[in-house]
PDB file of C-alpha atoms in Angstrom:
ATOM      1  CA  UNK A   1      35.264 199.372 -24.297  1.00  0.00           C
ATOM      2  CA  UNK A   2      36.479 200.916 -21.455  1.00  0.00           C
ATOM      3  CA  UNK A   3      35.303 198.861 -18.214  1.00  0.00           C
ATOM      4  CA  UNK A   4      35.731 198.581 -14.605  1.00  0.00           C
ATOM      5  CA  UNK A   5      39.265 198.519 -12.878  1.00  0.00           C
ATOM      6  CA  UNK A   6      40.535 194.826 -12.264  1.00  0.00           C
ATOM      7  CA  UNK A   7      42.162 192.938  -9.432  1.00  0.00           C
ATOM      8  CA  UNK A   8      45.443 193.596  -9.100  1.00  0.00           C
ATOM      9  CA  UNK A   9      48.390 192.183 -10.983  1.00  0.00           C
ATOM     10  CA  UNK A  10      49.425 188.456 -10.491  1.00  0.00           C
ATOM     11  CA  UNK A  11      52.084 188.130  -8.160  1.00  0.00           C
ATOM     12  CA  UNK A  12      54.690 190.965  -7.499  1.00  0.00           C
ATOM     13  CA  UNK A  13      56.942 193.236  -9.790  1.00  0.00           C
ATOM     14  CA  UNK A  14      60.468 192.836  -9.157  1.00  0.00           C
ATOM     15  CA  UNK A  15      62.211 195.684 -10.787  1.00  0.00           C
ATOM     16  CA  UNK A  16      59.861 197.658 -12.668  1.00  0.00           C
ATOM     17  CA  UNK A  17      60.523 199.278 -16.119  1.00  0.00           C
ATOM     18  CA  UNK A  18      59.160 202.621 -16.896  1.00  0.00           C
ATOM     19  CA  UNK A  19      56.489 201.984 -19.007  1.00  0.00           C
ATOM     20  CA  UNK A  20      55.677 204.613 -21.857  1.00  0.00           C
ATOM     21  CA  UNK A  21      52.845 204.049 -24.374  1.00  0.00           C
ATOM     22  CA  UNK A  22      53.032 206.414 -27.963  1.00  0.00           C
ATOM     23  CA  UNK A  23      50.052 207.037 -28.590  1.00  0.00           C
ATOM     24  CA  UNK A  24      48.001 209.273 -31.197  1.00  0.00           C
ATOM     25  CA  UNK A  25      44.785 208.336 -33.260  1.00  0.00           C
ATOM     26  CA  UNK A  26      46.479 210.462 -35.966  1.00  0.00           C
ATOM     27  CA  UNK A  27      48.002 208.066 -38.495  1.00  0.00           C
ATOM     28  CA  UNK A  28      51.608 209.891 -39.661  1.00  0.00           C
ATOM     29  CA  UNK A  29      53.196 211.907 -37.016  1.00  0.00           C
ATOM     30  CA  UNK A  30      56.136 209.887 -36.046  1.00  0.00           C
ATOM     31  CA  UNK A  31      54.849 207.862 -33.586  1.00  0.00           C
ATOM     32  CA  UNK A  32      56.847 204.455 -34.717  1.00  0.00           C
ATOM     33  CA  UNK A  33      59.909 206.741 -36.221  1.00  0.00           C
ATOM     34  CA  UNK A  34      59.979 207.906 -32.808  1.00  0.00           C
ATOM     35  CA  UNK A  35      59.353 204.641 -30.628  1.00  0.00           C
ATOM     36  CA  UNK A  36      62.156 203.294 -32.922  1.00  0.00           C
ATOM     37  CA  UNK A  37      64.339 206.162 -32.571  1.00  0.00           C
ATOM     38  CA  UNK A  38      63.488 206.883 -28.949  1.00  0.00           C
ATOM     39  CA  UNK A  39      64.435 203.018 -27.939  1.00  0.00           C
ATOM     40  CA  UNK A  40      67.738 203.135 -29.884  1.00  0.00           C
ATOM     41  CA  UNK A  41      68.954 206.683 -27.980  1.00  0.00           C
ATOM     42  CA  UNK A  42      67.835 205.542 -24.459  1.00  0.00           C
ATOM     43  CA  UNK A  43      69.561 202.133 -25.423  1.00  0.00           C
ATOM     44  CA  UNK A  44      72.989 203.864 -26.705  1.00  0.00           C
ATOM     45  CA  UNK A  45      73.038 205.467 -23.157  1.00  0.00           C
ATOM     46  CA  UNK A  46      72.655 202.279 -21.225  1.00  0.00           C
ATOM     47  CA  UNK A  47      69.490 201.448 -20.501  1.00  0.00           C
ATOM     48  CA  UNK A  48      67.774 198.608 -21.465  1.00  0.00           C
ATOM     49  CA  UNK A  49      64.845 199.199 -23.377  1.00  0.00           C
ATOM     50  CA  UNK A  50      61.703 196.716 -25.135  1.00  0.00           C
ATOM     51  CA  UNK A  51      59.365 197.993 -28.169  1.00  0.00           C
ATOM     52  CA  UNK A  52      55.784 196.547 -27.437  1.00  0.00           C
ATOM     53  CA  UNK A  53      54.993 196.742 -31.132  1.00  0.00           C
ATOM     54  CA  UNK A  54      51.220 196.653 -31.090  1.00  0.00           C
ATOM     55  CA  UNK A  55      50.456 198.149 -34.328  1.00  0.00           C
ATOM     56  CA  UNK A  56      49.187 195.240 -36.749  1.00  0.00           C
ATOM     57  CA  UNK A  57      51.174 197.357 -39.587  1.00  0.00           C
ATOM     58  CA  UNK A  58      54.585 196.255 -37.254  1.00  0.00           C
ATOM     59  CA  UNK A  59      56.285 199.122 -38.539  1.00  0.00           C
ATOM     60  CA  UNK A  60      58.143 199.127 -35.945  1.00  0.00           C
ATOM     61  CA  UNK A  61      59.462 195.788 -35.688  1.00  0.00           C
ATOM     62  CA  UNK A  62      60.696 196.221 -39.852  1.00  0.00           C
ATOM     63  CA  UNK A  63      62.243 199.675 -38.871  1.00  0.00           C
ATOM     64  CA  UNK A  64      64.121 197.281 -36.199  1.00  0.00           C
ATOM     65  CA  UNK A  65      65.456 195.226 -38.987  1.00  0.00           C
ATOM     66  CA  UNK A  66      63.021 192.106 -38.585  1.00  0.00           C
ATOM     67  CA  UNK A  67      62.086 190.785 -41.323  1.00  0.00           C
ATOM     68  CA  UNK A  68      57.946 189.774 -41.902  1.00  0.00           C
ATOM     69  CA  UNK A  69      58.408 186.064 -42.323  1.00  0.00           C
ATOM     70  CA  UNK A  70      60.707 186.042 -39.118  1.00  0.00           C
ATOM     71  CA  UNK A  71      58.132 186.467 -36.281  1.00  0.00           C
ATOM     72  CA  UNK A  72      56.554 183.154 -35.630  1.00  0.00           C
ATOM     73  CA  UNK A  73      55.886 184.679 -31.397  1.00  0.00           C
ATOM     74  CA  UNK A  74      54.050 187.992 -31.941  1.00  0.00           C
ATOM     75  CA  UNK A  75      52.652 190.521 -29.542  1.00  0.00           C
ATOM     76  CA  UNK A  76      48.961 188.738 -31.221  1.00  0.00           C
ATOM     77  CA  UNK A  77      49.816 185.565 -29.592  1.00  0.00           C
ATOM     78  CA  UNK A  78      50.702 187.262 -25.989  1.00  0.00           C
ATOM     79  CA  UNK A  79      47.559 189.234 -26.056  1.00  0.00           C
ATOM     80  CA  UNK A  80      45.382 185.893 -27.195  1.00  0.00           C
ATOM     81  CA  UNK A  81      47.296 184.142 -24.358  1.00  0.00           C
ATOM     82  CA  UNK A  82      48.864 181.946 -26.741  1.00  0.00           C
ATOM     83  CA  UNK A  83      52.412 182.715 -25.702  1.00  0.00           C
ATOM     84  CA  UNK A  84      54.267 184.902 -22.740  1.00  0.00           C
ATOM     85  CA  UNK A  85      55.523 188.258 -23.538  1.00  0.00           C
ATOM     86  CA  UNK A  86      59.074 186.493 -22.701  1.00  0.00           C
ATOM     87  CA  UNK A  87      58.780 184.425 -25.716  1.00  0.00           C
ATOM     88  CA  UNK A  88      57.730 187.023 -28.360  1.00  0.00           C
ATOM     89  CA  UNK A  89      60.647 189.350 -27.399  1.00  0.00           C
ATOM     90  CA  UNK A  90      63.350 189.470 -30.022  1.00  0.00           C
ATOM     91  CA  UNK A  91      66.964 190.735 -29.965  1.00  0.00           C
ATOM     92  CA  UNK A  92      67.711 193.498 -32.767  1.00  0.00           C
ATOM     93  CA  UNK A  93      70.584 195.096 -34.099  1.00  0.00           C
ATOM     94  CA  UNK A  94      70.971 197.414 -31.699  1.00  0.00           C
ATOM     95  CA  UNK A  95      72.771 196.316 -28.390  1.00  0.00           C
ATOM     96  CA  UNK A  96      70.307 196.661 -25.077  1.00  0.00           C
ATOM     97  CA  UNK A  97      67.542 197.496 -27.954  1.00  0.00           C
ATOM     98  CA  UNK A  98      64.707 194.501 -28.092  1.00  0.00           C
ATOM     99  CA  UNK A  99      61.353 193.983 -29.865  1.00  0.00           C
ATOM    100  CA  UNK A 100      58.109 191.812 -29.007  1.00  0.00           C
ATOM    101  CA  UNK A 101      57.035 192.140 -33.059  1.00  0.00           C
ATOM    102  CA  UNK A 102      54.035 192.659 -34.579  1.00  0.00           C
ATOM    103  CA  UNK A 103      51.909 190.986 -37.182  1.00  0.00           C
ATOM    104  CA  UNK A 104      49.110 191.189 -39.121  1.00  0.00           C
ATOM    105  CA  UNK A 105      47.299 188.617 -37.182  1.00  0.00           C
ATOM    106  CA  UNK A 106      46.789 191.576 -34.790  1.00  0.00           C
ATOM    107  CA  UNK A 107      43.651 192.988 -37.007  1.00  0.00           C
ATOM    108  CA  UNK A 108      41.697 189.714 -35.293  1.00  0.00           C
ATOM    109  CA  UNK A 109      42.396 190.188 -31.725  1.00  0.00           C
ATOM    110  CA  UNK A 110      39.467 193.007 -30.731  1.00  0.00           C
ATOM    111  CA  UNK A 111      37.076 190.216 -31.470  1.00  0.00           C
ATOM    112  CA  UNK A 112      38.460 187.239 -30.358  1.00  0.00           C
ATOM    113  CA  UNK A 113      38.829 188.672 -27.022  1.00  0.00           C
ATOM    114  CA  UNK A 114      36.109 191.253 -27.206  1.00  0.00           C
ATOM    115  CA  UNK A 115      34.528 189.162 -24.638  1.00  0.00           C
ATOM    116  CA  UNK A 116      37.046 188.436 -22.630  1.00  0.00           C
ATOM    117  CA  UNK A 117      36.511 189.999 -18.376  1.00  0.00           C
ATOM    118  CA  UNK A 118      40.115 190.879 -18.448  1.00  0.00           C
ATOM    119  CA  UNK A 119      40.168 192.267 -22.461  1.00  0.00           C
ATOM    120  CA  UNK A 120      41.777 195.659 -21.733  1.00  0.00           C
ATOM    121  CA  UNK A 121      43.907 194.222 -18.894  1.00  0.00           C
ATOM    122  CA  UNK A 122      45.912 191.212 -20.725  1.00  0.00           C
ATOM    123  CA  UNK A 123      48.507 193.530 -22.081  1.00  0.00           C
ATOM    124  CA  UNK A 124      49.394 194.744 -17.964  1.00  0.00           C
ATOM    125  CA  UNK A 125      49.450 191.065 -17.221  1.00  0.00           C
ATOM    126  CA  UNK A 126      51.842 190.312 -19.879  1.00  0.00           C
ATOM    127  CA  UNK A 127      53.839 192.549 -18.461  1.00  0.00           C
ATOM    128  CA  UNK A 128      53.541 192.056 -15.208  1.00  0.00           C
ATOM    129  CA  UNK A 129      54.562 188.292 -16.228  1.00  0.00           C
ATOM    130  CA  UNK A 130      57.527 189.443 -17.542  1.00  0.00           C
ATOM    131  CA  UNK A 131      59.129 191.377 -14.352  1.00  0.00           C
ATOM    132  CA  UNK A 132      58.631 188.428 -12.060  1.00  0.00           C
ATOM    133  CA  UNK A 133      60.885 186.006 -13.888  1.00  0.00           C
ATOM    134  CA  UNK A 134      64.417 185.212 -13.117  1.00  0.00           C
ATOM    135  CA  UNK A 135      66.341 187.944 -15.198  1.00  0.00           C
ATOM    136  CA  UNK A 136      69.826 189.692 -13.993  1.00  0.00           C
ATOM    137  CA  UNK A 137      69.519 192.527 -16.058  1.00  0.00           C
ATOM    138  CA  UNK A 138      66.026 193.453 -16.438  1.00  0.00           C
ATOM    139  CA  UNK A 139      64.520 196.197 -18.995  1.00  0.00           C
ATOM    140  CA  UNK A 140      64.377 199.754 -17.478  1.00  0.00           C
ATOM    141  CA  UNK A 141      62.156 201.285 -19.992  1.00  0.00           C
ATOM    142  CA  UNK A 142      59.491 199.460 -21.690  1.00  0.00           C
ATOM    143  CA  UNK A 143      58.080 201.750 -25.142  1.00  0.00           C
ATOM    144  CA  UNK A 144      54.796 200.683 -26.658  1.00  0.00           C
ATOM    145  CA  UNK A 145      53.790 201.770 -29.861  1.00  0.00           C
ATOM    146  CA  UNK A 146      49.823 201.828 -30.736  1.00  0.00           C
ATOM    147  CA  UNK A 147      48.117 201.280 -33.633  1.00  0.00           C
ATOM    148  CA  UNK A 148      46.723 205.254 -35.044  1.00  0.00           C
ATOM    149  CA  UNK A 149      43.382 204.842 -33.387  1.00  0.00           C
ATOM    150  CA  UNK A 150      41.670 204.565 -30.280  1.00  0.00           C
ATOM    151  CA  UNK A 151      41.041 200.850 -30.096  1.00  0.00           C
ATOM    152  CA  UNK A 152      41.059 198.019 -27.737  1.00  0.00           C
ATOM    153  CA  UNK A 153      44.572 197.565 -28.456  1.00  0.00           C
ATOM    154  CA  UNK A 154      45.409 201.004 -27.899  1.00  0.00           C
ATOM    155  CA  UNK A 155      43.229 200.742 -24.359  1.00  0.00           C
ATOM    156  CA  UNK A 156      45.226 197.476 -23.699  1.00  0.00           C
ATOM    157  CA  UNK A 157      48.336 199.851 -23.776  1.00  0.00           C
ATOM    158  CA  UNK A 158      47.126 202.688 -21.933  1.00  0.00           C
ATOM    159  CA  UNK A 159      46.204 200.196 -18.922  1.00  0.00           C
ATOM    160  CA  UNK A 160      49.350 199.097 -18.730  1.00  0.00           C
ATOM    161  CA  UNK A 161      51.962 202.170 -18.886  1.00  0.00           C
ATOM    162  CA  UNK A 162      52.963 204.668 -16.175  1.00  0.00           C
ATOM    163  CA  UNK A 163      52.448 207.499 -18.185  1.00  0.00           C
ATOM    164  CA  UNK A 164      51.670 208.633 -22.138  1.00  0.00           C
ATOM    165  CA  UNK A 165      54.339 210.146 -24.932  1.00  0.00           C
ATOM    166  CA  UNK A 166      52.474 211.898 -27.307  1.00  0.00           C
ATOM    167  CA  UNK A 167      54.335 212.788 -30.748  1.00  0.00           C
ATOM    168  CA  UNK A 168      52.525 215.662 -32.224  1.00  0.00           C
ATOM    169  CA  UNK A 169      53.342 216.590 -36.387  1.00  0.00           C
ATOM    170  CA  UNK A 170      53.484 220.510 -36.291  1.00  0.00           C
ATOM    171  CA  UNK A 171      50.268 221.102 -38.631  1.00  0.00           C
ATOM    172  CA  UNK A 172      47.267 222.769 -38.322  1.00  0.00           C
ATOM    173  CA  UNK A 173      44.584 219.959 -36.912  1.00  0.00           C
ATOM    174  CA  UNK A 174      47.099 218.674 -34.400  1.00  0.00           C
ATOM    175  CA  UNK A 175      45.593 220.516 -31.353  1.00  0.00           C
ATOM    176  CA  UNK A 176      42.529 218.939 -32.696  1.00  0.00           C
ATOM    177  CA  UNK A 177      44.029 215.741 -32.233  1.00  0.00           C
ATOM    178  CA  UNK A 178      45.517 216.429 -29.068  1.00  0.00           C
ATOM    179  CA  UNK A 179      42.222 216.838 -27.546  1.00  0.00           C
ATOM    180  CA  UNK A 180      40.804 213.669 -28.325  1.00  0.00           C
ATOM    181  CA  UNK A 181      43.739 211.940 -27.157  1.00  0.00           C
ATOM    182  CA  UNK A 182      43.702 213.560 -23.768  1.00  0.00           C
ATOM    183  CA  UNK A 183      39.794 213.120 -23.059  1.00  0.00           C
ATOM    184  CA  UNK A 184      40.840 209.282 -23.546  1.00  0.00           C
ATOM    185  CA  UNK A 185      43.255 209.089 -21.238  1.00  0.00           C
ATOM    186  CA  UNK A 186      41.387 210.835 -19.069  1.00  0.00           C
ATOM    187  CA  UNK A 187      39.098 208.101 -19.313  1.00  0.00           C
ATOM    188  CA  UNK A 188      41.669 205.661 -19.067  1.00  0.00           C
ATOM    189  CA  UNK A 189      42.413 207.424 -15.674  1.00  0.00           C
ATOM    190  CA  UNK A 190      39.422 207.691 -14.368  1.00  0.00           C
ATOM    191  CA  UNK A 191      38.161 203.196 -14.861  1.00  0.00           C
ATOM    192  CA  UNK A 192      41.357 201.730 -15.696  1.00  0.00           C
ATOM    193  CA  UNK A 193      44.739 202.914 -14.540  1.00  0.00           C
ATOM    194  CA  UNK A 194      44.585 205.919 -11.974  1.00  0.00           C
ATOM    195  CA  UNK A 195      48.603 206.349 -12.045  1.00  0.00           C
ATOM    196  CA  UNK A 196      48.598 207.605 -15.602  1.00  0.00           C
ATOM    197  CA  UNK A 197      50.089 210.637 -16.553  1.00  0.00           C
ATOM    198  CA  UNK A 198      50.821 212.613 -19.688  1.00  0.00           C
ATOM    199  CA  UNK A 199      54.762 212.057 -19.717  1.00  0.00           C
ATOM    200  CA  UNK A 200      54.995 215.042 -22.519  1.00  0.00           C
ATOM    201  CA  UNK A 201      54.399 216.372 -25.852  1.00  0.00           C
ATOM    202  CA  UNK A 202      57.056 215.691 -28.627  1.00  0.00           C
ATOM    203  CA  UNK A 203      56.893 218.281 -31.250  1.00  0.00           C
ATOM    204  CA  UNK A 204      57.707 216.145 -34.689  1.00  0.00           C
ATOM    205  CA  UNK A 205      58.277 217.491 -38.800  1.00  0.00           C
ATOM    206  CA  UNK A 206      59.030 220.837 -37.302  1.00  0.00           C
ATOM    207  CA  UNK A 207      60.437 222.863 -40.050  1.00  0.00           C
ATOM    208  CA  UNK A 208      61.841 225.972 -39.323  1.00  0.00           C
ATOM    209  CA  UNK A 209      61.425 228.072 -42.762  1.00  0.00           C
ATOM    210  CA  UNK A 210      57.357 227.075 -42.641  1.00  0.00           C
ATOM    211  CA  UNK A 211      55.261 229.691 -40.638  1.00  0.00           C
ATOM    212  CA  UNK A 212      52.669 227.019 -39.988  1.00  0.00           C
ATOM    213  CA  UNK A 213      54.780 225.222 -38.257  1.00  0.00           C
ATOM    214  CA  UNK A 214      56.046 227.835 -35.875  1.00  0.00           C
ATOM    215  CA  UNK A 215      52.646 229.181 -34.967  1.00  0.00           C
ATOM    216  CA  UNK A 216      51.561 225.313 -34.064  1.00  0.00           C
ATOM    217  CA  UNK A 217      54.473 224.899 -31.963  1.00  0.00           C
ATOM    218  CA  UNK A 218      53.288 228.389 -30.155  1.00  0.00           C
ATOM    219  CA  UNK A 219      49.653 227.164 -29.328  1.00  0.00           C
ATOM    220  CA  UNK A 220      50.721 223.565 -28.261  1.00  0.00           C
ATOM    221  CA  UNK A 221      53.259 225.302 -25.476  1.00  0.00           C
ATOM    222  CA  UNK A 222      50.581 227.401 -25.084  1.00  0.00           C
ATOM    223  CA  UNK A 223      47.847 224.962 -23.972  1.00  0.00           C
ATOM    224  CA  UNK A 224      50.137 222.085 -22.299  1.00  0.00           C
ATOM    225  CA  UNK A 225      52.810 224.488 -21.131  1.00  0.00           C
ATOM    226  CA  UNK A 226      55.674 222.464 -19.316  1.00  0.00           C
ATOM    227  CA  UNK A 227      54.206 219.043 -21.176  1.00  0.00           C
ATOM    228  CA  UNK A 228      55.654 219.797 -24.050  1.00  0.00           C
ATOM    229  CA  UNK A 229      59.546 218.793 -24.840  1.00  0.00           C
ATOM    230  CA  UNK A 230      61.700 221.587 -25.237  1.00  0.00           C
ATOM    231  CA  UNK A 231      63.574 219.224 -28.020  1.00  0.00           C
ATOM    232  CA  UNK A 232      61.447 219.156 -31.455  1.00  0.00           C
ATOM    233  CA  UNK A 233      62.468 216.901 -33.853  1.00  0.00           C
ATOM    234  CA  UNK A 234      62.917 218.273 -37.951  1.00  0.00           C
ATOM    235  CA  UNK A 235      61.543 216.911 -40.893  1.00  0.00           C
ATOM    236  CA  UNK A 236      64.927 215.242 -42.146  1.00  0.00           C
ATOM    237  CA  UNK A 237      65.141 213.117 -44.876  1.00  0.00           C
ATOM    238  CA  UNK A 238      67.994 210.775 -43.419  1.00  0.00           C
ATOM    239  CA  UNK A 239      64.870 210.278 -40.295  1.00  0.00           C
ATOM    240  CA  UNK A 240      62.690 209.147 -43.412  1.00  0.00           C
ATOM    241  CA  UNK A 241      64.927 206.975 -45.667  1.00  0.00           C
ATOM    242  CA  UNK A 242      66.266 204.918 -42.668  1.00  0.00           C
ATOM    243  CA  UNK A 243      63.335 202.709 -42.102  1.00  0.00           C
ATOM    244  CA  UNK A 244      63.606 201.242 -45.537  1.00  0.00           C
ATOM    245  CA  UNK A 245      67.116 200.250 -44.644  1.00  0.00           C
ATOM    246  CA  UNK A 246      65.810 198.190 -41.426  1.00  0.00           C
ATOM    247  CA  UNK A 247      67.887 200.586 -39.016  1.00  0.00           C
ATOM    248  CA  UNK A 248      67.230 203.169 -36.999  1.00  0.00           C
ATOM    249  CA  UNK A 249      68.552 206.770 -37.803  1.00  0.00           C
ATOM    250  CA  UNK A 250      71.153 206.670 -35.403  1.00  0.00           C
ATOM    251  CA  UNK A 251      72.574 203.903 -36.691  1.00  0.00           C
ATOM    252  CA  UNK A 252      72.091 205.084 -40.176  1.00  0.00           C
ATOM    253  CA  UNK A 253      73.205 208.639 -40.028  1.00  0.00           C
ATOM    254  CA  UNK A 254      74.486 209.445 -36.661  1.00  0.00           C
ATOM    255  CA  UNK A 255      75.107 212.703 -37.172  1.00  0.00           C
ATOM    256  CA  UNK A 256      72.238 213.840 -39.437  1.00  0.00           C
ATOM    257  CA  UNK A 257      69.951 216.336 -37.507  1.00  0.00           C
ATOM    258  CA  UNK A 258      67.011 213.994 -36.547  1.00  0.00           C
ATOM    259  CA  UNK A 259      69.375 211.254 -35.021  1.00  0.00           C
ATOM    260  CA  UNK A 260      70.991 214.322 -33.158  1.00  0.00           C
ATOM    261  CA  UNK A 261      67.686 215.112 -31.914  1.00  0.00           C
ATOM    262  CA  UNK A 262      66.645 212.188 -30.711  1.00  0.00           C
ATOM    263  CA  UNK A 263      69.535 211.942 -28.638  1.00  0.00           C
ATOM    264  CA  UNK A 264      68.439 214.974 -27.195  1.00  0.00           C
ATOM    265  CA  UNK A 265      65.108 213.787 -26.546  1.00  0.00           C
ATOM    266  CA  UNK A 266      66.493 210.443 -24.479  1.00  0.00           C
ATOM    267  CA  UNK A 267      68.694 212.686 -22.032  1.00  0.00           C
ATOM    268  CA  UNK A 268      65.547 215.139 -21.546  1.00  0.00           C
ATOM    269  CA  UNK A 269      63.434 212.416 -20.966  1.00  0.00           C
ATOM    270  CA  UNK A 270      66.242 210.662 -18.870  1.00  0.00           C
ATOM    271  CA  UNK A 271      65.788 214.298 -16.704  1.00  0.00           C
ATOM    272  CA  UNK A 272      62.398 214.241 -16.507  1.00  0.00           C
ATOM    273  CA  UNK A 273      62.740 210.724 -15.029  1.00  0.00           C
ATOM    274  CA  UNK A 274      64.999 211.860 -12.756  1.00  0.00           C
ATOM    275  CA  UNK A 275      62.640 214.606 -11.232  1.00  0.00           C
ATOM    276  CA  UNK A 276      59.658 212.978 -10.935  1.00  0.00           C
ATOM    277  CA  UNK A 277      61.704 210.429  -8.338  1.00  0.00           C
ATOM    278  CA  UNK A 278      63.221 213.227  -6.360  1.00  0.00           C
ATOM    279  CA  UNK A 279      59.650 214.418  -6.102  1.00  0.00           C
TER     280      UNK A 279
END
């Protein structure tokens, strides 16, 4: 799956977004309650943020509030070339927040384009599509969430962002899990995209009165150090039921302790933004 490094992107990029890809071939550790979450605090602090949902679930894109039958553009028809990533993107009912939705369609696209030179390269292009056409106020952060496995689509994603978010469940196989994700992006690295970079390690379903959960959060400090957000975000039930309403937390329970960390998580991120330009 993973190929040779491609020409470079059509024409340039005015403005880039930071791209970050959430990624983990573990199915159920907060990686779209997170990408959702995530987008809606770095939103409510003024950036201007897109959700590249690329799961074929779209869990993301109902968390957002969009309704199944309402996604006639999908992220299926920008990877099958059928449409521009401009076209897919969707408004949603948070202001600054957008979505390019997802669809089932999605389970398809490996092999209809499994042939394809440019396979694990059409998600960059999309992209790179995007940032040269006439906007005012372009997107500063760009937040793509993956499907729970290593795929082509999940390759597609990797190829295309500056650097990886990896939301990690505090339980006992996740430095299991951690592994395998890192020797792929490693990969990723070495044929693909050489700019990649782990962006950081968020600690997710961390409860405090469950031993387990403490020790876990010792070894994964322990083995990615500085990687590793200092904010973790709780198992909270508000964090749980707000999906099924179509909102994010934040705008479900603002002050309920997972919204309050996620806020936390956007401003650390924010700093770690922040350092890596001064650097």
């Amino acid at each position: 799956m993973i190929t040779e490094r491609s020409e470079s992107d059509p024409g340039p990029r005015r403005s880039p977004p930071r791209t970050l890809v959430l990624a983990n071939q573990k199915g159920g550790v907060g990686k779209t309650t997170t990408a959702i979450n995530l987008g809606t605090a770095l939103a409510a602090i003024g950036e201007k943020v897109l959700i590249l949902d690329l799961d074929p679930q779209g869990n993301a894109s109902t968390g957002l509030g969009l309704d199944r039958k309402n996604r006639p553009v999908s992220t299926y028809h920008v990877l099958t070339g059928e449409a521009s990533l401009e076209q897919a993107i969707t408004e949603t009912v948070v202001p600054r927040l957008f979505v390019a939705p997802s669809t089932l369609d999605l389970l398809g696209v490996e092999l209809e384009i499994s042939g394809e030179r440019d396979r694990v390269h059409r998600l960059k292009k999309a992209i790179a599509v995007l940032m040269t056409s006439e906007v005012s106020d372009p997107f500063t952060y760009i937040l793509i969430d993956c499907p729970p496995s290593l795929n082509l689509l999940t390759i597609n994603a990797l190829t295309a962002a500056d650097a990886v978010l990896v939301p990690l469940q505090c339980e006992f196989f996740a430095l299991e899990g951690l592994s395998q994700l890192l020797k792929t992006v490693e990969q990723v690295r070495s044929a693909l995209n050489p700019d990649l970079t782990i962006h950081g390690v968020v600690l997710t379903m961390f409860d405090p009165r469950n031993n387990l959960s403490g020790q876990v959060v010792a070894d994964v400090r322990q083995f990615m150090g500085s990687k590793v957000y200092d904010t973790m975000i709780p198992r909270n039930v508000r964090v749980s039921e707000a999906p099924s309403h179509g909102k994010p937390v934040l705008l479900y329970d603002l002050k309920c302790a997972g919204s309050q960390a996620y806020l936390r998580l956007a401003s650390e991120i924010i700093q770690r933004e922040r350092a890596l330009r001064a650097a």
